[in-house]
PDB file of C-alpha atoms in Angstrom:
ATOM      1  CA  UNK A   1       0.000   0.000   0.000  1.00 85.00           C
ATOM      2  CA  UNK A   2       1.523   2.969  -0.654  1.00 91.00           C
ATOM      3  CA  UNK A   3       2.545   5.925   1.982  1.00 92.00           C
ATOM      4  CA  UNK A   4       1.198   9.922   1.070  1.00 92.00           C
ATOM      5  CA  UNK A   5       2.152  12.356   3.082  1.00 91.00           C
ATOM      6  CA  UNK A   6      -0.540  14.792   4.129  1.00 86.00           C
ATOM      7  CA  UNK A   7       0.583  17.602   1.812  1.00 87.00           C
ATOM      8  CA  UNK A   8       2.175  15.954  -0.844  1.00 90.00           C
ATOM      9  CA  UNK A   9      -0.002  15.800  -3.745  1.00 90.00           C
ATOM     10  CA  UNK A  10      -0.700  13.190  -6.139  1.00 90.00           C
ATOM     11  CA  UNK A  11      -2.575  14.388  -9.312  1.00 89.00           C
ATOM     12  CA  UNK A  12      -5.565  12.179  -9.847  1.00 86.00           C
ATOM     13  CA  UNK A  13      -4.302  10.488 -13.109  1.00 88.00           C
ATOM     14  CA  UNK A  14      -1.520   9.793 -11.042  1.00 92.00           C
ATOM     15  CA  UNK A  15      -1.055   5.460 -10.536  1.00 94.00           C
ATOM     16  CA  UNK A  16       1.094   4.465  -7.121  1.00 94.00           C
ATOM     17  CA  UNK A  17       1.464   0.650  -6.302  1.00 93.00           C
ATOM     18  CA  UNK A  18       3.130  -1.066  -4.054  1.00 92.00           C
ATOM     19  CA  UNK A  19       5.490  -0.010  -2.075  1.00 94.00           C
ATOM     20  CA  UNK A  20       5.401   3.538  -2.788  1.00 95.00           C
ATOM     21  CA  UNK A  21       6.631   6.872  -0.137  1.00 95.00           C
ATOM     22  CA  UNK A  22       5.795  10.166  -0.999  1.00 95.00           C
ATOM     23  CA  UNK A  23       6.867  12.645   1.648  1.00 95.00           C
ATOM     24  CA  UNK A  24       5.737  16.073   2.786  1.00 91.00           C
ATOM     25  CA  UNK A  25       5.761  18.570   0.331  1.00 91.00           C
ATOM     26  CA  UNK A  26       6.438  16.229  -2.685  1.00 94.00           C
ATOM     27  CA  UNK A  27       4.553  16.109  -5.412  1.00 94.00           C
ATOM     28  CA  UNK A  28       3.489  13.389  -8.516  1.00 95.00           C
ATOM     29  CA  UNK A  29       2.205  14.923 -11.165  1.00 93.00           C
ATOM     30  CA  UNK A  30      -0.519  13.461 -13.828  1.00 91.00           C
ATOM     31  CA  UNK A  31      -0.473  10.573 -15.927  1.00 94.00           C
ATOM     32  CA  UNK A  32       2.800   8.990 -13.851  1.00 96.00           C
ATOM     33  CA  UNK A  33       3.302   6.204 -12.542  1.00 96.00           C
ATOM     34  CA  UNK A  34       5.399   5.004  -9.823  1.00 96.00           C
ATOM     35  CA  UNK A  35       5.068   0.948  -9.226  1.00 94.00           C
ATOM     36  CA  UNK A  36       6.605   0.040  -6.281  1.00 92.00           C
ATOM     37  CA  UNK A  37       5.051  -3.942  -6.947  1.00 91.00           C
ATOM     38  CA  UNK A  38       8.568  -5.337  -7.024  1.00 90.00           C
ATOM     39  CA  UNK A  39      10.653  -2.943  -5.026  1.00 92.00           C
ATOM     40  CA  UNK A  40      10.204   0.221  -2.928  1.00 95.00           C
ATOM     41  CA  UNK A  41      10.483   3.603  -4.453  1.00 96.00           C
ATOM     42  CA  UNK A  42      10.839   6.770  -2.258  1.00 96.00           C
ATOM     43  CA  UNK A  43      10.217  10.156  -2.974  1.00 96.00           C
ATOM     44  CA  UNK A  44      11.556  12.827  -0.352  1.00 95.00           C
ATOM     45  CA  UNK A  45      10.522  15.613   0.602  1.00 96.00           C
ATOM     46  CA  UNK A  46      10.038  18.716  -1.503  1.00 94.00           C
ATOM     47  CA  UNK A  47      10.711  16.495  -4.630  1.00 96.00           C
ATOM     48  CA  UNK A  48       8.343  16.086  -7.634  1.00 96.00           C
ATOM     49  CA  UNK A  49       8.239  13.878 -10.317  1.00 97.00           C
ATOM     50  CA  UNK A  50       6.545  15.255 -13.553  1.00 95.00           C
ATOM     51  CA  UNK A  51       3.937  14.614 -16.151  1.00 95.00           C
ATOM     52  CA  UNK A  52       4.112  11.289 -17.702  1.00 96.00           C
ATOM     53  CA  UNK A  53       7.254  10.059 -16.040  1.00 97.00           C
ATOM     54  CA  UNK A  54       7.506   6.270 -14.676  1.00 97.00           C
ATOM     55  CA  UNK A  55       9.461   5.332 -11.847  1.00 96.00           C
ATOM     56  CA  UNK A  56       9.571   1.546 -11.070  1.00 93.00           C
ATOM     57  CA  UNK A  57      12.221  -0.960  -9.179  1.00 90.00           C
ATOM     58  CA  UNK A  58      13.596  -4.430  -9.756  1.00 88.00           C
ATOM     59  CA  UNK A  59      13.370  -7.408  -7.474  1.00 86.00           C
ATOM     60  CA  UNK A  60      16.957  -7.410  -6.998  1.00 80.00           C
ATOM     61  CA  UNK A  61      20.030  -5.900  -8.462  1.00 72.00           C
ATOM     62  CA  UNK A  62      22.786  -8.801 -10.166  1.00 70.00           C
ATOM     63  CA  UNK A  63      25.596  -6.016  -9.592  1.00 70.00           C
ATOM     64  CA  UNK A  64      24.646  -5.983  -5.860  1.00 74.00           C
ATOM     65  CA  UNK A  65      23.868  -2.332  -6.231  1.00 76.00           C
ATOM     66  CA  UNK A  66      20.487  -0.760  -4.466  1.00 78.00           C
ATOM     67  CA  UNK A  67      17.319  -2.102  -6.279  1.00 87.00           C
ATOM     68  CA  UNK A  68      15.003   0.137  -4.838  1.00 92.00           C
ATOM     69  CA  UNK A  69      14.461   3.682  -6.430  1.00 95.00           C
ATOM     70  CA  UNK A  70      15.150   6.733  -4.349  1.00 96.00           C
ATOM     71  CA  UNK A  71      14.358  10.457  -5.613  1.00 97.00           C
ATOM     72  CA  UNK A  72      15.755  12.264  -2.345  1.00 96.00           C
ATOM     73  CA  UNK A  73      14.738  15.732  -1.191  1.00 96.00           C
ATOM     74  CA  UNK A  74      14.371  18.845  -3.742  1.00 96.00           C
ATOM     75  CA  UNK A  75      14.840  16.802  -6.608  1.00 97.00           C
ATOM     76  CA  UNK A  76      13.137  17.887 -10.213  1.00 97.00           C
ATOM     77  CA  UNK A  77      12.308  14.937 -12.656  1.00 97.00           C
ATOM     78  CA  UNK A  78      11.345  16.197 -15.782  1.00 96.00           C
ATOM     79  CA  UNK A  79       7.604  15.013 -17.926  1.00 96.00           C
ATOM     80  CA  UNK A  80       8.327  11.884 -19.881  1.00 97.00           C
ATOM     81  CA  UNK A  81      11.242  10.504 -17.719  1.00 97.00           C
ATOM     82  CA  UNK A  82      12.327   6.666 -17.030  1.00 97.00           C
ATOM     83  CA  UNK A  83      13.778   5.808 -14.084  1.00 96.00           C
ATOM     84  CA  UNK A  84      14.303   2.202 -13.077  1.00 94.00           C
ATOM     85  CA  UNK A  85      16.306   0.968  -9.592  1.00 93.00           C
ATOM     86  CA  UNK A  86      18.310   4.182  -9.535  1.00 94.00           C
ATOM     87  CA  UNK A  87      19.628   7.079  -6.574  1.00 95.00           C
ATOM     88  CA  UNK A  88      19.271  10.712  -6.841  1.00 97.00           C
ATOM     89  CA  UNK A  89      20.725  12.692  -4.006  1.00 97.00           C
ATOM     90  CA  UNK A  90      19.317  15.542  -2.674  1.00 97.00           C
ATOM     91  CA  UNK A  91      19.030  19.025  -5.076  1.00 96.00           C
ATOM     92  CA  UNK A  92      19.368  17.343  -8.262  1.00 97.00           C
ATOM     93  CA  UNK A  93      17.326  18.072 -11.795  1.00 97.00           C
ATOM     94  CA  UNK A  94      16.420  15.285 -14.425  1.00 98.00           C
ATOM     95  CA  UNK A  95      16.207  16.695 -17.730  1.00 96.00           C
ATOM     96  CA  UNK A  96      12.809  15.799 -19.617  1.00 97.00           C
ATOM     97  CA  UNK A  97      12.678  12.503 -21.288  1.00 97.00           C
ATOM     98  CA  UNK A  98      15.999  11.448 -19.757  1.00 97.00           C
ATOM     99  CA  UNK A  99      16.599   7.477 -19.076  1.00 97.00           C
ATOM    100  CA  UNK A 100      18.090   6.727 -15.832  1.00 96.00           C
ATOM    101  CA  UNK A 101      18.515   2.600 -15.802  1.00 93.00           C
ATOM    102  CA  UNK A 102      19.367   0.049 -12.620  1.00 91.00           C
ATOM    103  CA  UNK A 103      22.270   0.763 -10.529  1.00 90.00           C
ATOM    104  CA  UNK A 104      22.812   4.418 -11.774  1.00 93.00           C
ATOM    105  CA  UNK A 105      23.398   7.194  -9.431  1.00 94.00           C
ATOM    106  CA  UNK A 106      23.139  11.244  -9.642  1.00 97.00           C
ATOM    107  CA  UNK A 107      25.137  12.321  -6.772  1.00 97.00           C
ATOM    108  CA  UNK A 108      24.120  15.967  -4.899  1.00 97.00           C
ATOM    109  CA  UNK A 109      23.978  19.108  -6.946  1.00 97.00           C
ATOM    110  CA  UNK A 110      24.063  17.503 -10.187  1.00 97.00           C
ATOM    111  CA  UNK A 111      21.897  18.176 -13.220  1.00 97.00           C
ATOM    112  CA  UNK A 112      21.048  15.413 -16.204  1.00 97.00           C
ATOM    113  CA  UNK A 113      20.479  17.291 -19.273  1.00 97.00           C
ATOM    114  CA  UNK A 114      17.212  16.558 -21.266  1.00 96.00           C
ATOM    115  CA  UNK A 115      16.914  13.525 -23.587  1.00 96.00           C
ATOM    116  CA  UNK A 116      19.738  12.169 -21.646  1.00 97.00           C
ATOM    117  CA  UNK A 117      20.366   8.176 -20.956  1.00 97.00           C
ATOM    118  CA  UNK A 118      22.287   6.975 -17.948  1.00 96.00           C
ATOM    119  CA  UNK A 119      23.501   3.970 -18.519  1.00 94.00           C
ATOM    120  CA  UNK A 120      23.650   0.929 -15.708  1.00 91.00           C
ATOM    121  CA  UNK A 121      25.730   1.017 -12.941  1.00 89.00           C
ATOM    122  CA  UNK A 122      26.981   4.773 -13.842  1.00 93.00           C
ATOM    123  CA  UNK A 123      27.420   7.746 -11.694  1.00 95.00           C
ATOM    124  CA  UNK A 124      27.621  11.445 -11.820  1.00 97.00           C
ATOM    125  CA  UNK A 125      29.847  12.601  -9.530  1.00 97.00           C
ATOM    126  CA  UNK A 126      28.552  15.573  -7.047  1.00 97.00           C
ATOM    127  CA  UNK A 127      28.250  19.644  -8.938  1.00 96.00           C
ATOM    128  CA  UNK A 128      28.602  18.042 -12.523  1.00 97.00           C
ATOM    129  CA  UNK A 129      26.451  18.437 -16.084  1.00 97.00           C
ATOM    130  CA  UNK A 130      26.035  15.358 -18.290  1.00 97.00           C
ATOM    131  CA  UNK A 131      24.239  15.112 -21.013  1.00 97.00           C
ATOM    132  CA  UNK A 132      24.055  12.560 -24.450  1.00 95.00           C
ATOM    133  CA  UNK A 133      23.386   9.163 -24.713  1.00 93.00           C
ATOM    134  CA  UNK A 134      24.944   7.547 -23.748  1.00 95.00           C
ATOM    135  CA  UNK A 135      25.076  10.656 -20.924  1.00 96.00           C
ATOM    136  CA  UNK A 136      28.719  11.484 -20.471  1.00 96.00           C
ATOM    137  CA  UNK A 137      30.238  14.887 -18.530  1.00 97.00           C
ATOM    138  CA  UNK A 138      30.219  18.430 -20.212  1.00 97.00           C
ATOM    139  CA  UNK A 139      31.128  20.479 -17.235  1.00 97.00           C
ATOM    140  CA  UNK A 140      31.395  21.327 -13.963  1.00 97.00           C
ATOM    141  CA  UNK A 141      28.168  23.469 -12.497  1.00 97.00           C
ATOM    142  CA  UNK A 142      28.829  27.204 -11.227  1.00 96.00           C
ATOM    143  CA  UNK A 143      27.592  27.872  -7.639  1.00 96.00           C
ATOM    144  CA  UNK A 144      24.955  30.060  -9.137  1.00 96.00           C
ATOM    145  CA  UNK A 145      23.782  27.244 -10.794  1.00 96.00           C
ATOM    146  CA  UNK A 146      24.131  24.900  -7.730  1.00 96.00           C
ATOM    147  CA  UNK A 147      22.424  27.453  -6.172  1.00 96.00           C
ATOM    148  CA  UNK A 148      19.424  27.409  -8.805  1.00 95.00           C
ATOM    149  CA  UNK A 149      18.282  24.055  -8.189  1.00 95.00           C
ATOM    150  CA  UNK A 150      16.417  23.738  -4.727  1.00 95.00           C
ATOM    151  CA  UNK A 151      14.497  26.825  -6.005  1.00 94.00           C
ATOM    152  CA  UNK A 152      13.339  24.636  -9.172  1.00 94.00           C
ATOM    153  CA  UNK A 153      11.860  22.189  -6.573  1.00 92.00           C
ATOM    154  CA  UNK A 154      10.646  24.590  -5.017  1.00 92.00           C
ATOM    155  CA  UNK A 155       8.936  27.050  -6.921  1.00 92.00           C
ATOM    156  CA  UNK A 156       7.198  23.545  -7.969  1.00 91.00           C
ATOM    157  CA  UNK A 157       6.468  23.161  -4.859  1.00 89.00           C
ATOM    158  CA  UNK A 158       4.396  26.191  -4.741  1.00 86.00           C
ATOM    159  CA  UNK A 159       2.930  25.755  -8.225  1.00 87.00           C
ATOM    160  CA  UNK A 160       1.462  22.485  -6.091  1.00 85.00           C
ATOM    161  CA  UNK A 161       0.033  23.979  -3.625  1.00 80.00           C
ATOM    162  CA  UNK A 162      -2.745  25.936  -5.916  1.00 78.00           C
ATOM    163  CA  UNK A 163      -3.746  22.823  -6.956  1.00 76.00           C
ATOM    164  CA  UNK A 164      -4.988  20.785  -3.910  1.00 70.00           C
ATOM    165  CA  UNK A 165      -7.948  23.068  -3.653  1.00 66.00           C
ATOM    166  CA  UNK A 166      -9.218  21.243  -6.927  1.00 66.00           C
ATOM    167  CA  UNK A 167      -8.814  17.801  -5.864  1.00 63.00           C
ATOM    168  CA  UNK A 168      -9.742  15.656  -2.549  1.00 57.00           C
ATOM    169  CA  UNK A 169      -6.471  15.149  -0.425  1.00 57.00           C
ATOM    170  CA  UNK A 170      -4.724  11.768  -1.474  1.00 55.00           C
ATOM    171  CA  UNK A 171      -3.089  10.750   1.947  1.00 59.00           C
ATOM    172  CA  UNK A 172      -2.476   7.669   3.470  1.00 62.00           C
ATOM    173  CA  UNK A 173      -2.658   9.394   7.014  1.00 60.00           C
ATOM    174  CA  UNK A 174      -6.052   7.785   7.449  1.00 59.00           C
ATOM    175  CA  UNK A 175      -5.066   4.182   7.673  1.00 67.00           C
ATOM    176  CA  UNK A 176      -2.665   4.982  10.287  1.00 70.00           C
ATOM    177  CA  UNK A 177      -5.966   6.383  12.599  1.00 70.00           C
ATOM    178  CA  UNK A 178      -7.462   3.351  11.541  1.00 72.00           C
ATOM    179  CA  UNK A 179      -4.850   1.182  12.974  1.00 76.00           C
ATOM    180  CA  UNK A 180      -4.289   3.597  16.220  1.00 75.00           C
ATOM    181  CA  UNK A 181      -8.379   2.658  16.889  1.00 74.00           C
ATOM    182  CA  UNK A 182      -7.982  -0.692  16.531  1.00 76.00           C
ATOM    183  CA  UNK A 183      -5.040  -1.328  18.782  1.00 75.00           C
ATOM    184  CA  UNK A 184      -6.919   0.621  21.448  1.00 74.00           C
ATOM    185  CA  UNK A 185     -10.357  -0.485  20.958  1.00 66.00           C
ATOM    186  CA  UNK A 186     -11.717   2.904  20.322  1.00 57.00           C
ATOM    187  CA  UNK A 187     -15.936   2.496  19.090  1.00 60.00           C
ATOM    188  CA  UNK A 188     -15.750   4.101  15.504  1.00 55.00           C
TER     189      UNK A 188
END
């Protein structure tokens, strides 16, 4: 079952399974999906994952890497994006339509230029651009730039926020009053 923070939001054409964590202040957008059937898949806080991306996890990893996807805090994932079994660090961007496959990590402060593919197993080292597929280093970022990045996330962030007064609240938090009754045999 998956795990929605009171004010994250999930767009309602949004599809979570499985083992799925969305934390405060993150946000899913519509039409992506995020299967955590196989694997879990986290989401941190202040990070949002875009239109049409999908985000999904492998049983296990043959290279003995992570299997499980994590997308830590103030991370930007562009619309149309793949990522399977892969780690982004905190204050990262994911280009639009980039390719991110098992084993690969984007360390802190690093961006992934659009249209990019990250191949298995590979790794961007913390402050760096990559871009082509498959991806490969162009430069070092500026601080300005490095600087840029958690205000991407959020200025998405508020973007979000004028949207949950359209839709009914998607948390989990319910389920956990639920289970707080039933352990102390409180009449519903």
């Amino acid at each position: 079952m998956p795990k929605v923070a009171v004010d994250a939001y999930v767009a309602p054409e949004a599809v979570l399974a499985g083992q799925v964590t969305v934390y405060d202040g993150a946000s899913v957008w519509s039409g992506a999906v995020l299967r955590g059937d196989l694997n879990k898949i986290t989401l941190g806080f202040c990070a949002n994952v875009q239109e049409r991306c999908v985000l999904h996890a492998a049983w296990s990893a043959p290279t003995g890497l992570p299997a499980d996807t994590l997308v830590d805090r103030y991370v930007t994932v562009g619309a149309y994006c793949l990522l399977r079994s892969c780690t982004i660090e905190p204050e990262c961007i994911i280009g639009q339509h980039s390719i991110l496959m098992e084993g690969s990590l984007v360390e802190t402060n690093s961006i992934l230029e659009a249209g990019s593919v990250l191949p298995p197993g590979r790794r961007i080292p913390t402050g760096e651009l990559w871009a082509g597929n498959p991806a490969r280093f162009v430069r070092k970022l500026t601080n300005e730039e490095i600087m840029e990045i958690p205000k991407l996330a959020v200025a998405i962030n508020d973007l979000m926020q004028s949207h949950f007064s359209e839709f009914l609240p998607y948390s989990t938090a319910y389920l956990e009053v639920e289970k707080l009754k039933k352990s102390f045999s409180i009449p519903l």
